PDB file of C-alpha atoms in Angstrom:
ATOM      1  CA  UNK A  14      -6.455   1.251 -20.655  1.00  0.00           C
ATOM      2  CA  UNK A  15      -9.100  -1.592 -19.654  1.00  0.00           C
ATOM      3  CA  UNK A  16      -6.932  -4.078 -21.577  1.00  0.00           C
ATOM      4  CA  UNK A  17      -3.333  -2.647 -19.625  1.00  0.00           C
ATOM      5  CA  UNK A  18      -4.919  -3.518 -16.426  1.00  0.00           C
ATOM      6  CA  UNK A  19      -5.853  -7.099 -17.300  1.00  0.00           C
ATOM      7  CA  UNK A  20      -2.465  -7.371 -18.842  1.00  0.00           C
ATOM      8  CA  UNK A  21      -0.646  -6.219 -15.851  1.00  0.00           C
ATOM      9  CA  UNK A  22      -2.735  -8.413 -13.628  1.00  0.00           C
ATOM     10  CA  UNK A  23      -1.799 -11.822 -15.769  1.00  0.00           C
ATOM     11  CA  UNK A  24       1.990 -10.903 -15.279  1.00  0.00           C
ATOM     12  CA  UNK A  25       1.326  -9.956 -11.439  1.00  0.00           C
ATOM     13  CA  UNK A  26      -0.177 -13.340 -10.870  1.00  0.00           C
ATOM     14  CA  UNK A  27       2.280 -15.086 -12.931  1.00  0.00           C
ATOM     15  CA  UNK A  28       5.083 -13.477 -10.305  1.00  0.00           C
ATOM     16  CA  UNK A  29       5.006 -16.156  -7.647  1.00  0.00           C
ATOM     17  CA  UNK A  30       7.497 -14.299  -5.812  1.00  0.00           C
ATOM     18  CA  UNK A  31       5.958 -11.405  -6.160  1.00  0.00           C
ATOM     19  CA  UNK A  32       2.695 -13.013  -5.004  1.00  0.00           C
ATOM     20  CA  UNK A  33       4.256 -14.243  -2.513  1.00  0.00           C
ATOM     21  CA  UNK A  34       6.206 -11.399  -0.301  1.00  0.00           C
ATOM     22  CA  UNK A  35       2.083  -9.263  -1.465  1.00  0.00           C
ATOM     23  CA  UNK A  36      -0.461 -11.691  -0.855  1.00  0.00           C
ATOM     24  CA  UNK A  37       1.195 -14.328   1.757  1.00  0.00           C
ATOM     25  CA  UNK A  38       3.411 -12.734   4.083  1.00  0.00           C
ATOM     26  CA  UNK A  39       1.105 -10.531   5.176  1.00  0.00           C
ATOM     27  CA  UNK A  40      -1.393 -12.730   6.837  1.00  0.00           C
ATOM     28  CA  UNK A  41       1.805 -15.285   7.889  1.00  0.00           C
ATOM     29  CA  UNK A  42       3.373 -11.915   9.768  1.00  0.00           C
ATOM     30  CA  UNK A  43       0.189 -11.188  11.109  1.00  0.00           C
ATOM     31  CA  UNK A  44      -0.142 -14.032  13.033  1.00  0.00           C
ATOM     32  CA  UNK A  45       3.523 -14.051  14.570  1.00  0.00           C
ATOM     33  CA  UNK A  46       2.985 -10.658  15.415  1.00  0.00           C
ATOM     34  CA  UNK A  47      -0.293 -11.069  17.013  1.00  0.00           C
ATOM     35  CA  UNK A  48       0.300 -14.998  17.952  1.00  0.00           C
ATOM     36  CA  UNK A  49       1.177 -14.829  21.323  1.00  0.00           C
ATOM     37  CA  UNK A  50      -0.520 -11.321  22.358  1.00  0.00           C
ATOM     38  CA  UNK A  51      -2.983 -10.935  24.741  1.00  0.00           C
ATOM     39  CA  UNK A  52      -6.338  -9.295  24.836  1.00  0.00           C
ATOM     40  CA  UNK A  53      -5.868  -6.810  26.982  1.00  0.00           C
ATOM     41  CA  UNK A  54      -6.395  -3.174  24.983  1.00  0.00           C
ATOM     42  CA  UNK A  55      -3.398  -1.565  24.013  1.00  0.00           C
ATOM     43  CA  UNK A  56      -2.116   1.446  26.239  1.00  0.00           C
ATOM     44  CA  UNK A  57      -3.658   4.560  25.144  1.00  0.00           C
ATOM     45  CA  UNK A  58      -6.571   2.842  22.782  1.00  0.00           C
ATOM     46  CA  UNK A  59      -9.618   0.970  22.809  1.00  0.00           C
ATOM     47  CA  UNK A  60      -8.285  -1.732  20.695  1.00  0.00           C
ATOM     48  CA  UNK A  61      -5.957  -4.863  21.582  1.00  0.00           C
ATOM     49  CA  UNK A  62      -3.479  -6.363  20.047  1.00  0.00           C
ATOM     50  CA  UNK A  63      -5.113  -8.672  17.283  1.00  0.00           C
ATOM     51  CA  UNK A  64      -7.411  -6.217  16.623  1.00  0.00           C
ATOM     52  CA  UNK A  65      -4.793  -3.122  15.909  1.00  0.00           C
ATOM     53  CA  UNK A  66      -1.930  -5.771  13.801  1.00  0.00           C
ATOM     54  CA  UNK A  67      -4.957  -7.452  11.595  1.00  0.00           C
ATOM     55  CA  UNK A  68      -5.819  -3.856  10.416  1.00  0.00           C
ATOM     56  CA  UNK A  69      -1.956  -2.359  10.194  1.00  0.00           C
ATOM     57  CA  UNK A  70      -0.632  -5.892   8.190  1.00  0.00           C
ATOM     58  CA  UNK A  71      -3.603  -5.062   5.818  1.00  0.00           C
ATOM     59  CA  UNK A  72      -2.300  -1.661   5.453  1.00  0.00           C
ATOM     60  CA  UNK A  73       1.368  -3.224   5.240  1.00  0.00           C
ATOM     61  CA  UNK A  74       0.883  -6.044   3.002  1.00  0.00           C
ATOM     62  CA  UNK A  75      -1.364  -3.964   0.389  1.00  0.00           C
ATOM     63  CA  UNK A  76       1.724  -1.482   0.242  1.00  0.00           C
ATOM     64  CA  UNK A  77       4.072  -4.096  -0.559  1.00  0.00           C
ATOM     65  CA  UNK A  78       1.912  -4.779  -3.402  1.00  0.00           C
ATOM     66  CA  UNK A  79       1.050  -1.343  -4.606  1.00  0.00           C
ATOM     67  CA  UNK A  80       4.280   0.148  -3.521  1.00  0.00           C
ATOM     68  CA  UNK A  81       7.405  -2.290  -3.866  1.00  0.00           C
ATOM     69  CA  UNK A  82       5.580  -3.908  -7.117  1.00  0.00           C
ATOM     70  CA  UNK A  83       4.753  -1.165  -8.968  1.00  0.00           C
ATOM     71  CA  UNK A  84       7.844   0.690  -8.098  1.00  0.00           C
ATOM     72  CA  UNK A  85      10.254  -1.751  -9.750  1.00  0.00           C
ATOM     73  CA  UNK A  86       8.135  -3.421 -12.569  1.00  0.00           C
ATOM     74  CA  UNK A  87       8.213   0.161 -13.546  1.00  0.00           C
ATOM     75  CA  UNK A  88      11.701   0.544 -13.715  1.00  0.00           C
ATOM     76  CA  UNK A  89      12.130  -2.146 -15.720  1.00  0.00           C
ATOM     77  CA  UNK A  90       9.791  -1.813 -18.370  1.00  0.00           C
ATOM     78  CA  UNK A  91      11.578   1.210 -18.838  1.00  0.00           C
ATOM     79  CA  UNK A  92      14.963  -0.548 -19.096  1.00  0.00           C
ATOM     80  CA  UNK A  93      13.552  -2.749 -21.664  1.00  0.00           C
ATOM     81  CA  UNK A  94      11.702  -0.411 -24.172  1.00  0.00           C
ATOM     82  CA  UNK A  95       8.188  -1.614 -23.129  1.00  0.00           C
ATOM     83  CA  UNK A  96       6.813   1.931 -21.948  1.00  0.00           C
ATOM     84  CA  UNK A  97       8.614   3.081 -24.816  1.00  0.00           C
ATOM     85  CA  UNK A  98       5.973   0.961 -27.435  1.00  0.00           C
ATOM     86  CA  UNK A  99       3.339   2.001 -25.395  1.00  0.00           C
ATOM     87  CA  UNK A 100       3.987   5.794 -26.150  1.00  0.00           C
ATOM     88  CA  UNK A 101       2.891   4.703 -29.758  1.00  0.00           C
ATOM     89  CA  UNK A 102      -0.023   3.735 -29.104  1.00  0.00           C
ATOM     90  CA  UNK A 103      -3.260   5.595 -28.483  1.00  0.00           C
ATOM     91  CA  UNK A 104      -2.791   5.294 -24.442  1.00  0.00           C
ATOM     92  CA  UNK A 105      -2.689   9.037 -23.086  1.00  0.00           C
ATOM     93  CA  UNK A 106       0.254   9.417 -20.410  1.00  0.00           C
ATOM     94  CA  UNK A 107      -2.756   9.778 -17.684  1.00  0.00           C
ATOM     95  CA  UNK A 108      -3.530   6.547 -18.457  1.00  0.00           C
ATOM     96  CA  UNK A 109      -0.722   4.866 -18.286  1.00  0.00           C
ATOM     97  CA  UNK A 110      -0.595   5.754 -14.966  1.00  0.00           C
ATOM     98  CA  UNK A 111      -4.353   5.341 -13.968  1.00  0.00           C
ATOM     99  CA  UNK A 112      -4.067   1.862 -15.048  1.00  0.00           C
ATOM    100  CA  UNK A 113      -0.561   1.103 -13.206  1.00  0.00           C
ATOM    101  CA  UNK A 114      -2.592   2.364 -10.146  1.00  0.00           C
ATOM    102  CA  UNK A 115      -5.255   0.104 -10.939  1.00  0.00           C
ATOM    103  CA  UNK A 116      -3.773  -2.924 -11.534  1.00  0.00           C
ATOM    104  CA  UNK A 117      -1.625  -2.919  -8.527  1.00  0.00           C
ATOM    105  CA  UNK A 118      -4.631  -1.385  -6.292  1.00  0.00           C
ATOM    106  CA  UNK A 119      -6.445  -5.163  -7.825  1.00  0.00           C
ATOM    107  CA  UNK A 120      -3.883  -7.041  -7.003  1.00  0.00           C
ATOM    108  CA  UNK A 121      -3.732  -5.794  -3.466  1.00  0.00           C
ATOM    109  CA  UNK A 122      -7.271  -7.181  -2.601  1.00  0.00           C
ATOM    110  CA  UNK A 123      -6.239 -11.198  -1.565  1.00  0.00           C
ATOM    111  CA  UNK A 124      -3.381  -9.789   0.871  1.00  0.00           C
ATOM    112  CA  UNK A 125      -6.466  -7.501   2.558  1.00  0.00           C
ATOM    113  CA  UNK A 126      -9.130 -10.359   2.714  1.00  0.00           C
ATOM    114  CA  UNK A 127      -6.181 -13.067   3.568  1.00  0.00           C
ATOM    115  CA  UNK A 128      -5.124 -11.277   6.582  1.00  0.00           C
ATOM    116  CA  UNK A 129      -8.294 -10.280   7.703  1.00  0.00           C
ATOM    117  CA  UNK A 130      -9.623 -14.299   7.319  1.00  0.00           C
ATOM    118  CA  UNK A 131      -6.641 -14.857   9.485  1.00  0.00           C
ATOM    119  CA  UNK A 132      -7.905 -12.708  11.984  1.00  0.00           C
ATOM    120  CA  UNK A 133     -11.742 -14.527  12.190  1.00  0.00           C
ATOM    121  CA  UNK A 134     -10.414 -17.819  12.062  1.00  0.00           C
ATOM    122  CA  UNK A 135      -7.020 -18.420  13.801  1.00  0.00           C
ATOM    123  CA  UNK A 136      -6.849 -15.143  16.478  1.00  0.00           C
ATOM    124  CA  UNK A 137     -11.053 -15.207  17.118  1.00  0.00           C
ATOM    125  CA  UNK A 138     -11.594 -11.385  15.978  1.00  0.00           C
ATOM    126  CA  UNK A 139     -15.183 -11.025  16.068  1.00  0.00           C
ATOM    127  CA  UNK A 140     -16.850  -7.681  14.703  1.00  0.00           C
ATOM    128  CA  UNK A 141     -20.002  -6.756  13.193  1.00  0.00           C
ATOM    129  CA  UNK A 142     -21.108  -7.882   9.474  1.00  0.00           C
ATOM    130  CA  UNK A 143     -20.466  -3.936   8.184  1.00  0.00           C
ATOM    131  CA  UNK A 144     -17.391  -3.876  10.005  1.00  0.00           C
ATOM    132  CA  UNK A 145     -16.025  -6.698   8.129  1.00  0.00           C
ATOM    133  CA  UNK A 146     -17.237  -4.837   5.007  1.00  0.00           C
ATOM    134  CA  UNK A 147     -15.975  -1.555   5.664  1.00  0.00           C
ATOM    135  CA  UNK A 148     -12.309  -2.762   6.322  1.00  0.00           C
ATOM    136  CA  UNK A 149     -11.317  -4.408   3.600  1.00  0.00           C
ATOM    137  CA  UNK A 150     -13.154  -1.490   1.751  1.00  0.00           C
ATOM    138  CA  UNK A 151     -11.640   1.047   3.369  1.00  0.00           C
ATOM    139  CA  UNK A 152      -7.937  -0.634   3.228  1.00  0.00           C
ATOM    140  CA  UNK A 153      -8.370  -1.067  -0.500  1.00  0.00           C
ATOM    141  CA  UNK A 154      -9.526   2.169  -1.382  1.00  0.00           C
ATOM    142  CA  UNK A 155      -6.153   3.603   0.500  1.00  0.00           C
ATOM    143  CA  UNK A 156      -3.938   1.767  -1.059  1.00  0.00           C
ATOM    144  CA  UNK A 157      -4.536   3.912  -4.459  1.00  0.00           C
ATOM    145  CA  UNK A 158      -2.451   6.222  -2.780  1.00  0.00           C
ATOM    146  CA  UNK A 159       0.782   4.351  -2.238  1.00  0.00           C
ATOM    147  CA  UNK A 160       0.236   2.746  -5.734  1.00  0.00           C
ATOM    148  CA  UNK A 161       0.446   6.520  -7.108  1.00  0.00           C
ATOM    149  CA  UNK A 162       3.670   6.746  -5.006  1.00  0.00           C
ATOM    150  CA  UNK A 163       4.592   3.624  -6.400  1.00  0.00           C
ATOM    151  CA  UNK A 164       4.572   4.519  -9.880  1.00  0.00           C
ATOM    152  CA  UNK A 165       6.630   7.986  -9.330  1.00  0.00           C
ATOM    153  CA  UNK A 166       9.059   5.686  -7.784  1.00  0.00           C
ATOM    154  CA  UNK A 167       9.373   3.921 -10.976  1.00  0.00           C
ATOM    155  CA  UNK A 168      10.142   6.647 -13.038  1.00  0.00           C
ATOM    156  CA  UNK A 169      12.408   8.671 -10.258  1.00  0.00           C
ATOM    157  CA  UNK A 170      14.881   5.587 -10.106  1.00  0.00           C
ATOM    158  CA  UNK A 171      16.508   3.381 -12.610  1.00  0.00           C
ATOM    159  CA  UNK A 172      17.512  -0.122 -12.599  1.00  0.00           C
ATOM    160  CA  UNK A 173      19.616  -1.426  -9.558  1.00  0.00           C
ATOM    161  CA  UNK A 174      18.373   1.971  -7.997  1.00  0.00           C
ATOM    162  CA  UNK A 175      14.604   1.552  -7.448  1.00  0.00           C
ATOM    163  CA  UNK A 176      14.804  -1.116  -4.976  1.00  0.00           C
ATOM    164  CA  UNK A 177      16.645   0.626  -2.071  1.00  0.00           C
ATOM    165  CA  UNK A 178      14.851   3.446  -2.881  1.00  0.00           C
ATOM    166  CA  UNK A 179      11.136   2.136  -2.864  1.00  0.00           C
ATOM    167  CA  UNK A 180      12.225  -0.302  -0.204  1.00  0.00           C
ATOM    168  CA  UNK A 181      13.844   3.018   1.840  1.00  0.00           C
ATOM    169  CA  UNK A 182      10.332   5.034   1.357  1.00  0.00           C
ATOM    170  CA  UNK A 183       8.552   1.691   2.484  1.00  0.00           C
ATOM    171  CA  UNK A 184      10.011   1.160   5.465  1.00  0.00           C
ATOM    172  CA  UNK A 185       9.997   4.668   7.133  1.00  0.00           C
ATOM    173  CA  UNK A 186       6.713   5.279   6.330  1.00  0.00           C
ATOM    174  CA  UNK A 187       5.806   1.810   8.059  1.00  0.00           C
ATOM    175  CA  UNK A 188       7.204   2.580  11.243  1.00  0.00           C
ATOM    176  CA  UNK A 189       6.623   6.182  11.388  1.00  0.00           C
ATOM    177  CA  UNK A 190       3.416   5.460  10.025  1.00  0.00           C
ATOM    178  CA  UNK A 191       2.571   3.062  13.136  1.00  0.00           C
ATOM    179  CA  UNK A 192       2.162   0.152  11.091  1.00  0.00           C
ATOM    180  CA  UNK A 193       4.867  -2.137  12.811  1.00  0.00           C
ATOM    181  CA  UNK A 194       3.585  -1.145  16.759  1.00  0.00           C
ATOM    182  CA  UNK A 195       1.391   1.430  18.004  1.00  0.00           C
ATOM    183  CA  UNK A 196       2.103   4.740  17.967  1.00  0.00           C
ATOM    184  CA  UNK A 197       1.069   4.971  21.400  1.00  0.00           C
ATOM    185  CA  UNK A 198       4.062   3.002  23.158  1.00  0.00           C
ATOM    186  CA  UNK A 199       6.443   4.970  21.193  1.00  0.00           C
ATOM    187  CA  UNK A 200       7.647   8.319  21.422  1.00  0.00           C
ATOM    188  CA  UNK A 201       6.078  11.775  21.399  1.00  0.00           C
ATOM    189  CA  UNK A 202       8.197  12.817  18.586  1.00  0.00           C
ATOM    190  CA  UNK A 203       7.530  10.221  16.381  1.00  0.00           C
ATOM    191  CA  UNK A 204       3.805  10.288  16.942  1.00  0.00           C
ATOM    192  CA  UNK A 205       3.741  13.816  15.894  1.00  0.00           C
ATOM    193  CA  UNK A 206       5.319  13.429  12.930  1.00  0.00           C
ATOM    194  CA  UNK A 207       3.106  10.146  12.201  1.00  0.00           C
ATOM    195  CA  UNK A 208       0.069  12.734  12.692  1.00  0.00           C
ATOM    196  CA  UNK A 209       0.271  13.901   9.224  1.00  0.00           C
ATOM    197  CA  UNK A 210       2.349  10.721   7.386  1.00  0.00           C
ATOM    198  CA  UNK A 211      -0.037   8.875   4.768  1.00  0.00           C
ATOM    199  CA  UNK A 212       0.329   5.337   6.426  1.00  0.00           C
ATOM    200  CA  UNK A 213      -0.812   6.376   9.744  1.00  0.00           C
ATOM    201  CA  UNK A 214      -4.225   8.081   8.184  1.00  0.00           C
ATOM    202  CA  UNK A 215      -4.393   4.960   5.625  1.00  0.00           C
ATOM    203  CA  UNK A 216      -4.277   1.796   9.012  1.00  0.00           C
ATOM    204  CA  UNK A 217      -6.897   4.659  10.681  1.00  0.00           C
ATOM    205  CA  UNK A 218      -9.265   4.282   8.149  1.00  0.00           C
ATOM    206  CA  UNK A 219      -9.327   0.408   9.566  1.00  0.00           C
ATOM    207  CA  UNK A 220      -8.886   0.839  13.223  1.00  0.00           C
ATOM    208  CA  UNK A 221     -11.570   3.935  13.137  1.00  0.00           C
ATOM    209  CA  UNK A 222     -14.110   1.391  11.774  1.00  0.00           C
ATOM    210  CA  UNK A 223     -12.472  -1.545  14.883  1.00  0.00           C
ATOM    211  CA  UNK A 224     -13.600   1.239  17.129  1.00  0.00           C
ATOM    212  CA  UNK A 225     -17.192   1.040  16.152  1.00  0.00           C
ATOM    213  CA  UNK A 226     -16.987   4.236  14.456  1.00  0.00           C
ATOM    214  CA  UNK A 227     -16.671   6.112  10.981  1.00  0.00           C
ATOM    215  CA  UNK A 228     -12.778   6.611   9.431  1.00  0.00           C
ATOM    216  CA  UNK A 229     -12.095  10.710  10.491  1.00  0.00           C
ATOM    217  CA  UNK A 230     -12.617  13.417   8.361  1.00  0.00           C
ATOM    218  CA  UNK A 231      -8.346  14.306   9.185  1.00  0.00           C
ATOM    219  CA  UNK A 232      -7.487  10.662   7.881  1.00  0.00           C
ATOM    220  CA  UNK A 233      -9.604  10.898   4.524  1.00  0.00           C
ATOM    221  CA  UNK A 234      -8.407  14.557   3.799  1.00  0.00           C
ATOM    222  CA  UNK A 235      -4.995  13.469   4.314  1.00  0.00           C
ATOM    223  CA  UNK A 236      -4.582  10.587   2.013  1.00  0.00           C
ATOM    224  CA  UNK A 237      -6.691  12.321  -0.657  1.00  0.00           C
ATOM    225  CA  UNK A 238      -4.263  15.239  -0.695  1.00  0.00           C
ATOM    226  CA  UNK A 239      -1.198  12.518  -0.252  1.00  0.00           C
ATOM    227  CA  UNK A 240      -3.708  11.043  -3.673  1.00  0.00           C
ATOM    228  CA  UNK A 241      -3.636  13.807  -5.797  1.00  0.00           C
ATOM    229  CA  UNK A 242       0.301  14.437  -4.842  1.00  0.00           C
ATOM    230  CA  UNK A 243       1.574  11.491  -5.676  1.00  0.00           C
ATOM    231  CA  UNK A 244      -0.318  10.778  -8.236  1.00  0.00           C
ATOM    232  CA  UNK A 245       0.248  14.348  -9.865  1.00  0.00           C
ATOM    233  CA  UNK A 246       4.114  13.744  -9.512  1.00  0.00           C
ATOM    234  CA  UNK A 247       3.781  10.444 -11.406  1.00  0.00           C
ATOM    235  CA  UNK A 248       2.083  11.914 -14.511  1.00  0.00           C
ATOM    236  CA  UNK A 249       4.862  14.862 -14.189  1.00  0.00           C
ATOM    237  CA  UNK A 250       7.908  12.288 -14.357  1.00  0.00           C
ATOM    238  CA  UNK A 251       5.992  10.102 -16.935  1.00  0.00           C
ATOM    239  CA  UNK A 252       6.022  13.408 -19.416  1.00  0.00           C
ATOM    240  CA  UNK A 253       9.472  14.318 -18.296  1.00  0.00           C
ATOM    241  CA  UNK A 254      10.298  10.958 -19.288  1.00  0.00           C
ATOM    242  CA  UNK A 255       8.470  11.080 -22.683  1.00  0.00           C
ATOM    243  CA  UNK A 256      10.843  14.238 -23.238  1.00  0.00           C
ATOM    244  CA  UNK A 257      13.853  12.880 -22.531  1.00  0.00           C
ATOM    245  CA  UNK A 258      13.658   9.237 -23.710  1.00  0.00           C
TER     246      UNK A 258
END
């Protein structure tokens, strides 16, 4: 498995457009989002506007990473026989999957630490020294979830398929989620339903920690139940794959 997740993080790298859309247009969003806005807090929360975006386009960019990447490299290593080989070898199904999680969750890191330098250096953000550690801790740890997600994408869709449908799944849970504005400017509705949606609780984690406080108990059960759904779901389409193949 150890040798898997080096090999899929060679071929990531190698991807410069897929290095691109994960690690740079995050930060380069970030900061046309949050150019121009002022520092007045946001209505409803403690936190302005370059405070809340540096924390959501972390969220954001390490799902485009976890989620979009995984989601279609999957789909095509089925296409071409590669998961195929692997089921000869010695690598257990759960594996498979635990390293697919892994890799992607690795290759998520730069996007984190690149937006979050953005938000030091160009916007001024200034926190304390286990803030800035926390974060990108926090935001990396969460993004295990949407790499599980991710990975049952790949096996749910084929080919041409997979990319509306991760890129469907990616985009409603960024807006519902809160990631694109706060949830506080928009309507009752759609923060109720973002109450108990995986990408809200995952850019919480972040902005709990902006606040001066700890992530909530609500977020962390949330995504670890989101966790052990998706990820559950993956291994159950990997062996329903094994079957039919």
């Amino acid at each position: 498995m150890t040798t898997l997740i080096k090999l899929e993080i060679v071929r990531a790298l190698r991807n410069k457009k897929f290095m691109f859309f994960s690690v740079i247009y995050p930060p380069a969003l970030y900061l046309i989002i949050a150019g121009g806005a002022d520092s007045s807090p946001i209505p409803g929360m403690k936190l302005n506007m370059g405070l809340y975006y540096m924390v959501a386009m972390s969220a954001f960019g390490a799902m485009t990473a976890v989620l979009i990447g995984n989601s279609e490299a999957i789909a095509k290593e089925r296409e071409k026989g590669w998961v195929r080989q692997l089921r000869l070898t010695a690598l257990p199904g759960r594996g498979y999957v635990a390293a697919k999680m892994a890799s992607a969750a690795t290759i998520s890191l730069p996007s984190i630490l690149l937006v979050l330098l953005a938000g030091a250096t160009v916007k001024g953000v200034r926190l304390e020294t286990w803030q800035w550690i926390a974060i990108p801790v926090g935001t990396w740890l969460g993004s295990f979830v949407f790499a599980a997600l991710g990975v049952a994408i790949g096996y749910l869709a084929n080919g041409d398929a997979v990319r509306p449908l991760a890129m469907m799944v990616y985009f409603v849970l960024a807006f519902l989620g809160g990631l694109w504005m706060p949830l506080t400017i928009l309507p009752q509705w759609v923060q109720n339903i973002a109450e108990w949606l995986p990408t809200h609780a995952y850019a919480a984690l972040g902005t709990a920690v902006e606040a001066g406080g700890a992530p909530h108990l609500k977020d962390v059960a949330i995504l670890a139940g989101y966790l052990i759904i998706f990820a559950g779901g993956a291994a159950w389409l990997y062996r329903k794959d094994t079957r039919t193949a």
